[in-house]
Amino acid sequence: MTLEAYADTIVPGQKRFADDRAIAGVSTGGGAVQAGALELLQWDATGIHEGLDDLVRLVNEHALAYAAERRLTPDPTVPPFVALDYPDRAALIQRLTTPGHPEKEFWVLLSLFCNMAFDSAAHLNTAQAMEDGHPGLEAMGLSMPDADGLWRFQDYSYRREFARLHPDTTSTGSPA
Amino acid sequence: MSTTAERTDVLVIGSGFGGAIAAYHLAAGGADVTVLERGPWLESKEFEHDYKLGSSYTRAFDFTVGDGMSILGGNCVGGGSVVYFAAMPRAPRFVFDRQGSIGRRMWPQAVSRDTLDPWYDRVEESLSVTRQDWNDVSYAGGLWAAACNHAGRTANPLAVAIDNTKCVNCNWMMAGCRFEAKQSLLVNYLPAAIAHGARIRPLHEVQHLSRTPEGSYRVHYNVVHDDDYRLQAGSGVIEAKIVVMAAGAGATPVILQRSEAHLGTMPRAVGRYFSGNGERLNTAIIDEAKAAELFGLDRGDGLAYAANQIGKGPTVASWDRLDGSLPEFSRYSLEQLYFPPGLGTILAQVPGATGPSWFGKEKKEILKQWTSWLTIFTMIEDDNEGVFGPPPATGNAHRISQQMLGRGNLRYEPTKNTLGAWAASDAEVKEILEKDGLAKVMPWTNDLVGAYTVHPLSSCRMGDDPHTSALDDSNELRDHPGIFVTDGSSVPGALTVNPAMTIAALAERAMPGIVRAAQSRGISVTYGAPAPDGSTSGRSRVLPLLPSARG
């Protein structure tokens, strides 16, 4: 649940069910969680799969400290990071990923893979993910590939002369 | 170990521009050539349109995170040429007079635009570099050109090594070109080298060099697992009379650092003066209605632009600031670029964000406008600030993911010169693209993985001053005769344009000297091979400059 909340802070989505606590619900459509962030993070190909338990523990410790600092009273029925409202989750991640934070590299790595689940579905074959309506690729507006799973664009250019060339251009198209 | 080591005349480390060009000329001249390449050997049919970890997209390159600088480099047979975007401009004339922070010319006196031009000619011939026209320019390039013109600037379709008759504008160049339109080294120098007997061994990652009592070199390598590069599948040693290092600017100095215990003291400049080619990216979110209104843009289907996914990397650049009369650190080019999802999208920032700028609710909203993104790549003059720390246990990085992602020991702390040049170029991109409300622009953040380069340079650079250059003007490693470096690490500094053309031209330029060195070590080899396809026009212009190489 903590990892889901973290992923949802990176790319937020809408709640999956009414009392969904992990997802803050600040955005419409699927976010990193719906895009498969947990599946990607837990895949050994990423290299961070073995450290996830430690990251969960650490981010909850940071959440407790953050809550204490802000005089918040976290709901004890969910992990401390999950108990934070979205703006506080985001503020904590900003703090953890700021240059100079001793754990910055871990949190950047975790954030990177959460984002990749959404923006490139790095755990899925892309053509299949498109066909299955992957929420990230769909939201970004990627077009469908051809039947063989490859992309081709017959129309790709305005075919217009838009600007003067730089006067110091060689005959082969380089700076003089 | 010496009794069991294999032998070859010339051992080439890496198969990118520096390695492939050396392998071809030496093999064509009659030398016994072996190439060790740390990445896999992928054929065209294996180049996939797939972002999944383990596809050719992640097998073919490495993304190495350092302290203040991350490097994206090739990791396959063909090296950077397989993942590059085939932009092949020559470096502007003023680049060769740069001083950087050392206060005197950083390039060797023997190298200038005039002396390099014949070698540029040769590369243009070998890689079929052509000047694009406006019909070849992608929608993104067209939009960038229109914006430049609107803001009173010029704009140039780029010289590229692409066969447009085969290009389908899929924009998957970073996963390798499935259609063999991109003129990577897999379709010219490497097959020609193989035809002349060169042997290429993929998944062989060189760890260090040592010396034999006779003055030859032993090259120690690990075999890397085919799918999971974190695993090793053996090791070995090859003995060679000449070593050509072309592992890339993120790896060549690391191999040499690790070799110091065996070869003796390395030149001071090994692993110093790294340059990221002054690179930086800005993401513009285009207002589609404004694009239609201001420039009359129309894709024929009611869309003005929304074409971020379509095309072939950079197609148009603005060179108005490539003016040699301007002071150093104020000259740069601004180039339209396609950058695929998965690697840099996270670094794009939300213009005018009220909350976090690189993640979160507002970031998701601009991700929904991804097709209307226009990415501008700036290449300024940086200050060669990068320094490599102690080498990792193996390779050039501690590998994190099965492919693609690793942690290296490069430290890069930008100076005021670099920061000022980035700020000036950012401001100009903003001025051009935000004029009359065309777009909202923000540069990528450096806060997450530092600055980001796809063109690492200068970590083992050539020059005349032994204190600030690791190589002499023949690309030979100082105090270590018989070791030559021909990759991007030999380029003395940032070029203000894409560097593949200059790396290749410098490698071509180094070849007569490397052949002479090989001859002096008893290798039966001559210089004088034509371009890989047999063309000789470049050769006819080159050879008169090199009377000593004609015999």
XYZ file of C-alpha atoms in Angstrom:
727
model
C 0.000 0.000 0.000
C 2.893 2.348 0.768
C 4.504 1.734 -2.621
C 1.180 2.318 -4.304
C 0.862 5.614 -2.478
C 4.388 6.573 -3.501
C 3.738 5.677 -7.154
C 0.459 7.565 -7.077
C 2.269 10.644 -5.843
C 4.616 10.515 -8.831
C 1.848 10.043 -11.399
C -1.529 10.344 -9.675
C -4.673 8.564 -10.777
C -8.256 8.233 -9.703
C -9.327 6.000 -6.856
C -10.025 2.405 -7.825
C -12.825 2.058 -5.296
C -14.564 4.381 -2.875
C -12.317 3.931 0.147
C -9.082 3.449 -1.772
C -6.493 4.862 0.656
C -3.314 4.272 -1.336
C -4.475 6.371 -4.245
C -5.066 9.954 -3.253
C -7.515 10.520 -6.061
C -6.298 13.947 -7.137
C -6.395 13.158 -10.842
C -8.785 11.586 -13.284
C -7.886 8.504 -15.307
C -5.247 5.960 -14.433
C -1.978 6.943 -12.818
C 1.247 5.076 -12.129
C -0.514 2.442 -10.024
C -3.055 1.579 -12.690
C -0.222 1.659 -15.224
C 1.499 -1.200 -13.395
C 4.101 0.494 -11.198
C 4.053 -2.301 -8.619
C 4.508 -4.925 -11.299
C 7.477 -3.051 -12.721
C 9.068 -2.339 -9.344
C 8.813 -5.968 -8.273
C 10.400 -7.278 -11.479
C 14.000 -8.322 -10.865
C 15.055 -6.697 -14.144
C 14.879 -3.309 -12.465
C 17.463 -4.100 -9.833
C 15.551 -2.356 -7.091
C 13.159 -5.220 -6.326
C 15.232 -6.502 -3.411
C 15.321 -3.132 -1.711
C 11.624 -2.364 -1.794
C 10.907 -3.480 1.778
C 13.620 -1.168 3.049
C 12.272 1.719 0.997
C 8.786 1.142 2.360
C 10.128 1.146 5.906
C 12.203 4.258 5.298
C 9.510 6.305 3.625
C 7.115 5.500 6.444
C 9.731 6.604 8.972
C 10.166 9.823 7.050
C 6.380 10.225 6.932
C 6.156 9.878 10.700
C 8.841 12.479 11.204
C 7.182 14.757 8.658
C 3.815 14.361 10.391
C 5.354 15.158 13.756
C 7.064 18.211 12.372
C 3.783 19.483 10.906
C 1.844 18.462 14.007
C -0.300 16.122 11.991
C -1.994 13.133 13.574
C -1.620 10.215 11.156
C -4.418 7.681 10.891
C -2.922 4.612 12.615
C -4.950 2.179 10.515
C -2.810 2.739 7.434
C 0.962 3.134 6.963
C 2.181 6.639 7.867
C 2.992 7.651 4.268
C -0.445 6.521 3.136
C -1.976 8.537 5.961
C -0.602 11.766 4.501
C -2.733 13.901 2.234
C -1.527 14.310 -1.339
C 0.157 17.710 -0.846
C 2.077 16.313 2.122
C 3.080 13.168 0.227
C 4.347 15.392 -2.573
C 6.177 17.714 -0.202
C 7.898 14.761 1.454
C 9.025 13.310 -1.873
C 10.314 16.716 -2.899
C 12.348 16.805 0.293
C 13.717 13.279 -0.192
C 14.767 13.959 -3.776
C 16.344 17.353 -3.214
C 20.085 17.531 -4.014
C 22.007 16.965 -0.823
C 19.551 14.598 0.807
C 21.584 11.558 1.844
C 19.023 9.097 0.484
C 18.276 11.045 -2.681
C 19.541 8.377 -5.077
C 17.150 5.735 -3.742
C 14.108 7.943 -4.027
C 15.040 9.202 -7.470
C 15.425 5.604 -8.627
C 12.075 4.632 -7.160
C 10.451 7.688 -8.733
C 12.064 6.948 -12.081
C 10.574 3.466 -12.268
C 7.163 4.669 -11.069
C 7.221 7.187 -13.887
C 8.400 4.603 -16.407
C 5.446 2.368 -15.603
C 3.245 5.207 -16.810
C 5.183 6.825 -19.625
C 6.622 3.750 -21.319
C 5.127 0.645 -19.656
C 8.635 -0.751 -19.292
C 7.262 -4.039 -17.924
C 5.062 -4.707 -20.949
C 5.426 -5.265 -24.655
C 4.536 -1.846 -26.023
C 2.299 -2.902 -28.895
C 0.386 -5.271 -26.626
C 0.122 -2.613 -23.931
C -1.344 -0.248 -26.487
C -3.849 -2.834 -27.602
C -4.812 -3.487 -23.991
C -5.407 0.209 -23.381
C -2.472 0.917 -21.079
C -3.533 4.051 -19.196
C -0.202 5.857 -19.475
C 0.506 5.279 -23.149
C -3.115 6.051 -23.900
C -3.110 9.250 -21.857
C 0.028 10.421 -23.620
C -1.664 9.917 -26.947
C 0.676 7.402 -28.547
C -0.764 6.141 -31.779
C -1.385 2.466 -32.480
C 1.294 0.562 -34.402
C 0.725 -1.255 -37.661
C -0.507 -4.843 -37.582
C 3.059 -6.148 -37.302
C 3.658 -4.140 -34.113
C 5.861 -1.559 -35.836
C 5.206 2.131 -36.178
C 5.367 3.860 -39.560
C 4.219 7.337 -40.507
C 3.595 8.057 -44.162
C 2.777 11.670 -43.381
C 5.614 13.186 -41.441
C 6.424 16.599 -42.889
C 4.754 19.913 -43.676
C 6.996 19.930 -46.773
C 7.382 23.690 -46.490
C 10.369 25.986 -46.452
C 9.983 27.682 -43.121
C 13.090 29.791 -42.640
C 16.151 31.293 -44.204
C 19.253 29.143 -43.928
C 22.113 30.468 -41.877
C 24.364 32.384 -44.277
C 27.435 30.419 -43.211
C 26.241 26.983 -44.266
C 28.423 24.683 -46.354
C 27.186 22.975 -49.496
C 26.836 19.743 -47.537
C 24.739 21.330 -44.811
C 27.246 22.014 -42.048
C 28.260 25.191 -40.229
C 30.946 26.863 -42.307
C 48.424 -16.651 -18.165
C 50.792 -15.443 -20.883
C 51.277 -18.939 -22.253
C 47.559 -19.373 -22.840
C 46.633 -15.897 -24.055
C 45.252 -15.583 -27.531
C 47.076 -13.259 -29.873
C 46.064 -10.717 -32.441
C 47.974 -7.947 -34.189
C 45.558 -5.200 -33.213
C 43.006 -5.298 -30.429
C 40.233 -2.739 -30.736
C 38.159 -2.020 -27.632
C 34.698 -0.901 -28.642
C 32.912 -0.913 -31.979
C 31.442 2.596 -32.188
C 32.817 5.275 -34.471
C 36.341 5.186 -33.079
C 36.544 1.402 -32.998
C 34.815 0.516 -36.251
C 36.847 2.963 -38.315
C 40.084 1.670 -36.846
C 39.043 -1.962 -37.309
C 38.191 -1.367 -40.947
C 41.373 0.427 -41.960
C 43.682 -1.918 -40.123
C 41.943 -5.059 -41.370
C 41.751 -3.709 -44.931
C 45.449 -2.949 -44.704
C 46.244 -6.530 -43.833
C 46.458 -6.595 -40.041
C 44.952 -9.295 -37.897
C 42.237 -7.368 -36.028
C 40.044 -8.397 -33.101
C 37.303 -6.153 -31.720
C 35.961 -6.571 -28.200
C 32.542 -5.025 -27.680
C 30.889 -5.035 -24.261
C 27.347 -5.052 -25.658
C 25.361 -7.535 -27.726
C 25.472 -7.974 -31.475
C 21.994 -7.188 -32.709
C 20.859 -7.565 -36.292
C 18.362 -5.278 -37.978
C 15.508 -7.744 -37.535
C 16.193 -7.731 -33.784
C 15.644 -4.002 -33.474
C 12.259 -3.809 -31.826
C 9.679 -1.103 -31.366
C 9.302 -1.900 -27.710
C 9.999 -0.013 -24.477
C 9.987 -3.195 -22.410
C 13.121 -3.836 -20.353
C 15.077 -6.474 -22.236
C 14.062 -5.321 -25.706
C 16.640 -3.886 -28.079
C 15.698 -0.452 -26.700
C 17.327 -1.249 -23.365
C 19.925 -3.765 -24.561
C 21.557 -1.333 -26.963
C 22.595 1.450 -24.623
C 23.679 2.252 -21.098
C 22.397 5.037 -18.945
C 25.028 5.686 -16.317
C 24.147 7.982 -13.462
C 27.041 9.897 -11.981
C 27.369 12.626 -9.401
C 26.136 15.690 -11.251
C 26.166 14.128 -14.711
C 24.492 11.142 -16.325
C 25.678 9.601 -19.564
C 23.623 7.853 -22.189
C 25.938 5.833 -24.391
C 25.811 2.984 -26.891
C 26.248 -0.577 -25.632
C 26.183 -2.899 -28.620
C 28.113 -3.768 -31.745
C 28.112 -0.480 -33.623
C 28.212 1.442 -30.346
C 26.800 4.932 -30.345
C 25.986 4.750 -34.035
C 23.201 2.256 -33.360
C 21.461 4.533 -30.879
C 22.393 7.920 -32.320
C 20.085 10.123 -34.329
C 22.444 10.358 -37.308
C 22.908 14.132 -37.228
C 26.291 14.731 -38.818
C 27.262 18.404 -38.862
C 30.899 19.459 -38.925
C 32.114 21.440 -35.948
C 32.237 25.208 -36.526
C 35.639 26.719 -37.220
C 35.887 28.594 -33.921
C 35.578 25.384 -31.902
C 39.165 24.422 -32.683
C 40.432 27.668 -31.145
C 38.652 27.146 -27.860
C 40.639 27.662 -24.683
C 38.192 26.571 -22.030
C 39.439 27.113 -18.531
C 43.081 26.262 -19.260
C 43.705 29.671 -20.824
C 45.300 28.456 -24.040
C 44.173 26.551 -27.101
C 42.952 23.144 -25.960
C 43.107 21.451 -29.382
C 46.484 20.362 -30.777
C 47.982 22.889 -33.184
C 47.867 20.205 -35.861
C 44.074 20.052 -35.769
C 41.868 22.792 -37.136
C 38.781 22.951 -39.268
C 41.010 23.273 -42.327
C 43.110 20.243 -41.487
C 40.069 18.216 -40.472
C 37.921 19.077 -43.501
C 39.404 16.366 -45.753
C 38.654 13.817 -43.087
C 35.131 15.158 -42.724
C 34.822 14.685 -46.497
C 35.843 11.087 -46.132
C 33.274 10.423 -43.412
C 30.541 12.081 -45.437
C 31.376 9.722 -48.246
C 31.627 6.644 -46.041
C 28.343 7.242 -44.211
C 26.428 8.785 -47.114
C 25.852 12.004 -45.229
C 23.386 14.213 -47.062
C 21.989 17.675 -46.592
C 18.278 17.359 -45.852
C 15.790 19.593 -47.598
C 12.516 20.905 -46.257
C 10.637 17.881 -47.588
C 12.723 15.666 -45.318
C 12.091 17.757 -42.235
C 9.714 16.259 -39.667
C 6.692 18.104 -38.366
C 8.658 18.893 -35.199
C 11.559 20.268 -37.208
C 9.189 22.312 -39.335
C 7.542 23.783 -36.287
C 10.921 24.665 -34.797
C 11.998 26.299 -38.057
C 8.754 28.272 -38.239
C 9.211 29.457 -34.660
C 12.806 30.470 -35.337
C 11.767 32.401 -38.420
C 8.935 34.074 -36.520
C 11.456 35.215 -33.930
C 13.813 36.591 -36.568
C 16.234 33.672 -36.601
C 17.524 31.408 -39.327
C 17.087 27.651 -39.243
C 18.815 24.810 -41.059
C 17.708 21.350 -42.056
C 20.493 19.155 -40.693
C 23.055 17.077 -42.512
C 22.248 13.487 -41.587
C 23.365 9.940 -42.319
C 19.926 8.603 -43.184
C 18.694 6.922 -46.342
C 15.361 8.677 -46.665
C 14.122 6.171 -49.216
C 14.063 3.588 -46.416
C 13.073 5.800 -43.479
C 9.495 5.349 -42.232
C 9.759 8.152 -39.650
C 8.962 5.748 -36.831
C 11.139 7.656 -34.342
C 12.523 4.458 -32.835
C 16.122 5.270 -33.740
C 17.305 4.785 -30.177
C 16.270 1.128 -30.318
C 18.321 0.602 -33.490
C 17.007 1.153 -37.002
C 14.826 -1.773 -38.025
C 14.671 -0.536 -41.604
C 18.413 0.055 -42.163
C 17.652 3.648 -43.092
C 19.972 5.045 -40.468
C 23.538 4.727 -41.623
C 24.907 3.173 -38.488
C 28.269 1.450 -38.564
C 26.422 -1.850 -38.970
C 25.837 -1.022 -42.622
C 29.229 0.340 -43.677
C 32.502 0.222 -41.722
C 31.774 -2.912 -39.673
C 30.696 -5.223 -42.518
C 33.636 -3.920 -44.529
C 35.975 -4.663 -41.613
C 34.552 -8.157 -41.288
C 34.936 -8.697 -45.029
C 38.639 -7.971 -44.538
C 38.903 -10.508 -41.744
C 38.271 -8.511 -38.584
C 36.678 -10.562 -35.806
C 34.121 -8.981 -33.529
C 33.366 -10.482 -30.134
C 30.221 -9.088 -28.529
C 29.575 -9.135 -24.776
C 33.294 -8.873 -24.046
C 33.847 -6.124 -21.506
C 37.475 -5.066 -21.108
C 38.594 -4.637 -17.504
C 42.223 -3.624 -17.747
C 45.406 -3.768 -19.775
C 48.802 -5.068 -18.791
C 52.117 -5.191 -20.640
C 54.203 -8.123 -21.813
C 57.974 -8.129 -21.366
C 58.241 -7.569 -25.126
C 56.217 -4.369 -25.017
C 52.963 -5.791 -26.322
C 49.737 -5.551 -24.360
C 47.505 -8.038 -22.661
C 43.862 -7.107 -22.671
C 41.862 -8.636 -19.840
C 38.133 -8.998 -20.331
C 35.007 -10.435 -18.741
C 32.279 -12.071 -20.756
C 28.922 -10.468 -20.003
C 25.696 -12.461 -19.808
C 23.608 -12.058 -22.945
C 20.444 -10.789 -21.236
C 21.434 -9.785 -17.734
C 24.511 -7.613 -17.903
C 24.897 -7.799 -14.144
C 26.097 -11.377 -14.565
C 29.444 -12.554 -15.875
C 29.957 -15.698 -17.922
C 33.727 -16.013 -17.907
C 36.872 -14.062 -18.549
C 39.943 -14.153 -20.720
C 43.038 -12.433 -22.057
C 44.128 -11.436 -25.537
C 47.618 -10.268 -26.401
C 48.111 -7.555 -29.020
C 50.930 -5.415 -30.359
C 48.666 -2.407 -30.820
C 45.606 -1.501 -28.752
C 43.017 0.944 -30.049
C 40.773 2.117 -27.249
C 37.321 3.211 -28.313
C 35.106 2.186 -25.427
C 33.485 5.603 -25.263
C 34.207 8.654 -23.165
C 32.423 7.097 -20.202
C 34.472 3.889 -20.278
C 37.858 4.443 -21.922
C 39.263 6.446 -18.994
C 37.866 3.934 -16.518
C 39.693 1.063 -18.227
C 42.893 3.099 -18.207
C 42.457 4.038 -14.550
C 42.079 0.371 -13.694
C 45.136 -0.420 -15.807
C 47.395 1.995 -13.982
C 48.438 -0.642 -11.465
C 49.655 -2.812 -14.320
C 50.924 -0.322 -16.900
C 52.343 2.343 -14.656
C 51.359 5.948 -14.165
C 48.714 7.270 -16.496
C 48.855 10.780 -17.938
C 47.239 13.231 -15.548
C 44.429 14.005 -17.971
C 43.102 10.428 -18.054
C 39.667 10.648 -16.454
C 39.717 14.438 -16.215
C 38.299 17.243 -18.342
C 35.153 15.275 -19.165
C 32.660 17.309 -21.177
C 28.977 16.595 -21.625
C 29.176 18.554 -24.889
C 27.315 21.270 -23.033
C 24.020 19.516 -23.540
C 20.664 20.350 -22.105
C 17.053 19.888 -23.092
C 14.057 22.161 -22.965
C 10.520 20.901 -23.269
C 7.949 23.165 -24.893
C 4.240 22.508 -24.613
C 2.834 23.811 -27.870
C -0.466 25.642 -27.990
C -1.971 23.908 -31.010
C -4.347 26.738 -31.842
C -1.510 29.244 -31.769
C 0.637 27.039 -34.001
C -2.155 27.043 -36.552
C -2.848 30.736 -36.192
C 0.724 32.028 -36.214
C 2.215 29.801 -38.917
C -0.769 28.347 -40.743
C 0.377 24.875 -39.781
C -1.866 22.089 -40.978
C -1.099 18.384 -41.154
C -3.993 17.906 -43.514
C -6.300 16.350 -40.970
C -7.227 19.332 -38.875
C -4.166 19.016 -36.649
C -1.640 21.797 -36.583
C 1.131 19.825 -34.881
C 0.528 17.114 -32.217
C 3.313 15.188 -33.912
C 5.885 14.620 -31.179
C 5.807 10.897 -31.882
C 6.430 11.253 -35.623
C 9.773 11.675 -37.292
C 13.440 10.846 -37.009
C 15.296 12.630 -34.265
C 16.703 16.082 -34.962
C 15.987 17.535 -38.366
C 16.389 21.303 -37.898
C 18.829 23.425 -35.927
C 19.311 27.116 -35.320
C 22.921 28.220 -35.690
C 22.596 31.952 -35.179
C 24.771 31.835 -32.086
C 27.543 29.852 -33.791
C 29.381 33.065 -34.385
C 33.125 32.910 -33.912
C 33.317 36.606 -33.093
C 31.334 36.029 -29.911
C 33.186 35.239 -26.700
C 33.683 31.683 -25.559
C 30.828 30.239 -23.479
C 28.286 32.382 -25.319
C 28.081 30.281 -28.498
C 25.648 27.426 -28.886
C 23.255 25.715 -31.239
C 19.576 25.064 -30.634
C 18.342 21.863 -32.205
C 14.950 20.234 -32.381
C 15.155 16.700 -31.015
C 12.888 13.770 -30.396
C 13.414 12.184 -27.024
C 11.518 8.964 -26.393
C 9.532 8.257 -23.231
C 11.054 6.246 -20.440
C 14.392 7.972 -20.003
C 13.916 11.683 -19.937
C 10.217 12.286 -19.606
C 10.593 12.426 -15.853
C 13.106 15.274 -16.204
C 10.663 17.497 -18.097
C 9.293 20.178 -15.802
C 5.891 21.811 -15.712
C 6.033 25.425 -16.887
C 4.738 27.650 -14.130
C 4.198 24.774 -11.701
C 2.655 25.701 -8.389
C 3.618 22.371 -6.825
C 6.362 19.920 -7.689
C 7.570 20.525 -11.246
C 8.878 17.110 -12.332
C 6.259 14.809 -10.822
C 2.745 14.957 -9.498
C -0.645 16.231 -10.508
C 0.488 19.043 -12.778
C 3.152 16.877 -14.403
C 0.511 14.343 -15.308
C -1.456 17.070 -17.040
C 1.470 17.931 -19.321
C 2.073 14.221 -19.954
C -1.443 14.189 -21.387
C -0.215 16.818 -23.849
C 2.816 14.736 -24.812
C 2.026 14.717 -28.526
C 2.210 18.510 -28.435
C 5.660 18.540 -26.858
C 8.536 20.009 -28.798
C 11.963 19.216 -27.416
C 14.874 21.575 -28.009
C 18.388 20.333 -27.496
C 20.979 22.949 -26.680
C 24.703 22.388 -27.079
C 26.753 25.076 -25.352
C 30.463 25.348 -24.578
C 30.916 23.731 -21.196
C 34.059 23.909 -19.098
C 35.299 20.288 -19.144
C 34.400 20.000 -15.462
C 33.976 16.242 -15.248
C 36.342 14.027 -13.249
C 36.159 10.258 -12.895
C 36.626 8.897 -9.399
C 38.066 5.477 -8.560
C 36.891 2.832 -11.037
C 34.099 0.426 -10.047
C 34.803 -3.287 -9.572
C 34.084 -4.139 -13.185
C 33.111 -2.309 -16.327
C 32.527 1.410 -16.134
C 29.629 1.381 -13.673
C 27.912 -0.572 -10.972
C 25.031 -2.064 -12.920
C 21.645 -1.693 -11.260
C 19.155 -3.011 -13.797
C 19.648 -6.074 -15.977
C 20.379 -3.627 -18.769
C 20.471 0.117 -19.243
C 20.878 1.541 -15.764
C 24.090 1.828 -13.784
C 25.886 4.029 -11.268
C 29.244 5.422 -12.326
C 31.955 7.422 -10.633
C 31.853 10.565 -12.737
C 31.644 13.807 -10.789
C 30.531 16.924 -12.616
C 30.128 20.259 -10.920
C 29.279 22.941 -13.481
C 31.283 26.162 -13.330
C 29.834 29.636 -13.701
C 30.870 29.524 -17.362
C 28.749 26.457 -18.017
C 25.845 27.592 -15.885
C 25.852 30.967 -17.605
C 25.862 29.413 -21.069
C 23.018 27.078 -20.164
C 21.026 29.975 -18.758
C 21.582 32.060 -21.898
C 20.532 29.234 -24.199
C 17.503 28.436 -22.031
C 16.466 32.072 -22.194
C 16.746 32.122 -25.959
C 14.696 28.948 -26.367
C 12.064 30.514 -24.155
C 12.145 33.757 -26.102
C 11.705 31.970 -29.434
C 9.020 29.523 -28.390
C 6.970 31.662 -26.050
C 6.747 34.528 -28.545
C 3.108 35.406 -29.136
C 1.962 32.571 -26.913
C 3.143 29.692 -29.122
C 4.266 27.528 -26.207
C 5.245 27.242 -22.569
C 8.825 26.159 -22.022
C 10.893 24.756 -19.195
C 14.355 23.188 -19.197
C 14.869 19.685 -17.862
C 15.770 19.587 -14.215
C 19.347 18.727 -13.257
C 18.296 18.028 -9.688
C 17.493 14.337 -10.165
C 20.311 12.717 -12.130
C 22.480 15.756 -12.672
C 23.066 17.115 -16.118
C 22.434 14.642 -18.906
C 24.550 14.005 -21.960
C 24.081 11.767 -24.954
C 27.458 12.862 -26.306
C 30.149 12.284 -23.675
C 33.517 13.728 -24.661
C 37.038 14.633 -23.592
C 37.776 12.276 -20.714
C 41.052 11.233 -22.334
C 41.646 14.131 -24.630
C 44.251 14.942 -27.240
C 46.342 18.096 -27.112
C 49.812 19.569 -27.117
C 50.172 20.112 -23.379
C 50.980 16.919 -21.451
C 49.480 18.411 -18.301
C 46.008 18.850 -19.763
C 45.891 16.193 -22.474
C 46.197 12.426 -22.206
C 46.943 11.926 -25.893
C 49.358 13.584 -28.273
C 48.140 14.857 -31.614
C 48.379 11.374 -33.116
C 45.873 10.006 -30.558
C 48.605 7.956 -28.847
C 48.431 7.704 -25.069
C 51.308 9.641 -23.592
C 54.086 7.430 -22.143
C 52.332 4.271 -23.303
C 53.389 3.694 -26.905
C 51.158 1.430 -28.904
C 47.949 2.427 -27.124
C 45.766 4.769 -29.170
C 42.432 6.324 -28.214
C 40.065 7.173 -31.056
C 36.631 7.617 -29.482
C 34.831 10.676 -28.152
C 37.143 10.766 -25.164
C 39.881 12.071 -27.471
C 37.869 15.156 -28.502
C 39.269 18.057 -26.457
C 36.050 19.852 -25.650
C 32.430 20.579 -26.377
C 31.672 21.169 -30.043
C 28.416 23.188 -29.958
C 26.997 20.670 -32.432
C 26.423 16.898 -32.517
C 29.844 15.264 -32.257
C 29.616 11.971 -34.227
C 30.985 13.586 -37.374
C 34.004 14.993 -35.546
C 34.692 11.785 -33.618
C 34.625 9.870 -36.890
C 36.805 12.409 -38.711
C 39.385 12.384 -35.908
C 39.434 8.581 -36.023
C 39.992 8.680 -39.770
C 42.728 11.242 -39.259
C 44.470 9.029 -36.704
C 44.629 5.995 -38.949
C 47.778 6.663 -40.995
C 49.702 7.169 -37.770
C 48.302 4.040 -36.170
C 49.242 2.064 -39.276
C 52.778 3.425 -39.041
C 52.959 2.444 -35.397
C 51.721 -1.029 -36.281
C 54.342 -1.328 -39.010
C 57.067 -0.321 -36.579
C 55.944 -3.165 -34.318
C 56.341 -5.682 -37.087
C 52.745 -5.888 -38.234
C 52.323 -6.329 -41.960
C 49.804 -3.606 -42.702
C 49.417 -0.728 -45.141
C 47.261 2.384 -45.183
C 45.071 3.447 -48.058
C 41.705 1.676 -47.992
C 38.868 3.430 -49.802
C 35.552 4.239 -48.135
C 33.777 1.064 -47.022
C 31.654 0.980 -50.154
C 34.707 1.420 -52.357
C 34.317 5.160 -52.958
C 37.564 7.009 -53.338
C 36.685 10.661 -53.786
C 37.412 11.409 -50.169
C 40.612 9.420 -50.433
C 41.828 11.395 -53.410
C 41.500 14.585 -51.399
C 43.038 13.114 -48.288
C 46.114 11.336 -49.542
C 47.947 14.342 -51.010
C 48.080 15.755 -47.512
C 49.833 12.656 -46.260
C 52.833 11.940 -48.429
C 54.400 9.833 -45.711
C 51.429 7.505 -45.789
C 51.365 6.970 -49.518
C 54.239 4.570 -49.773
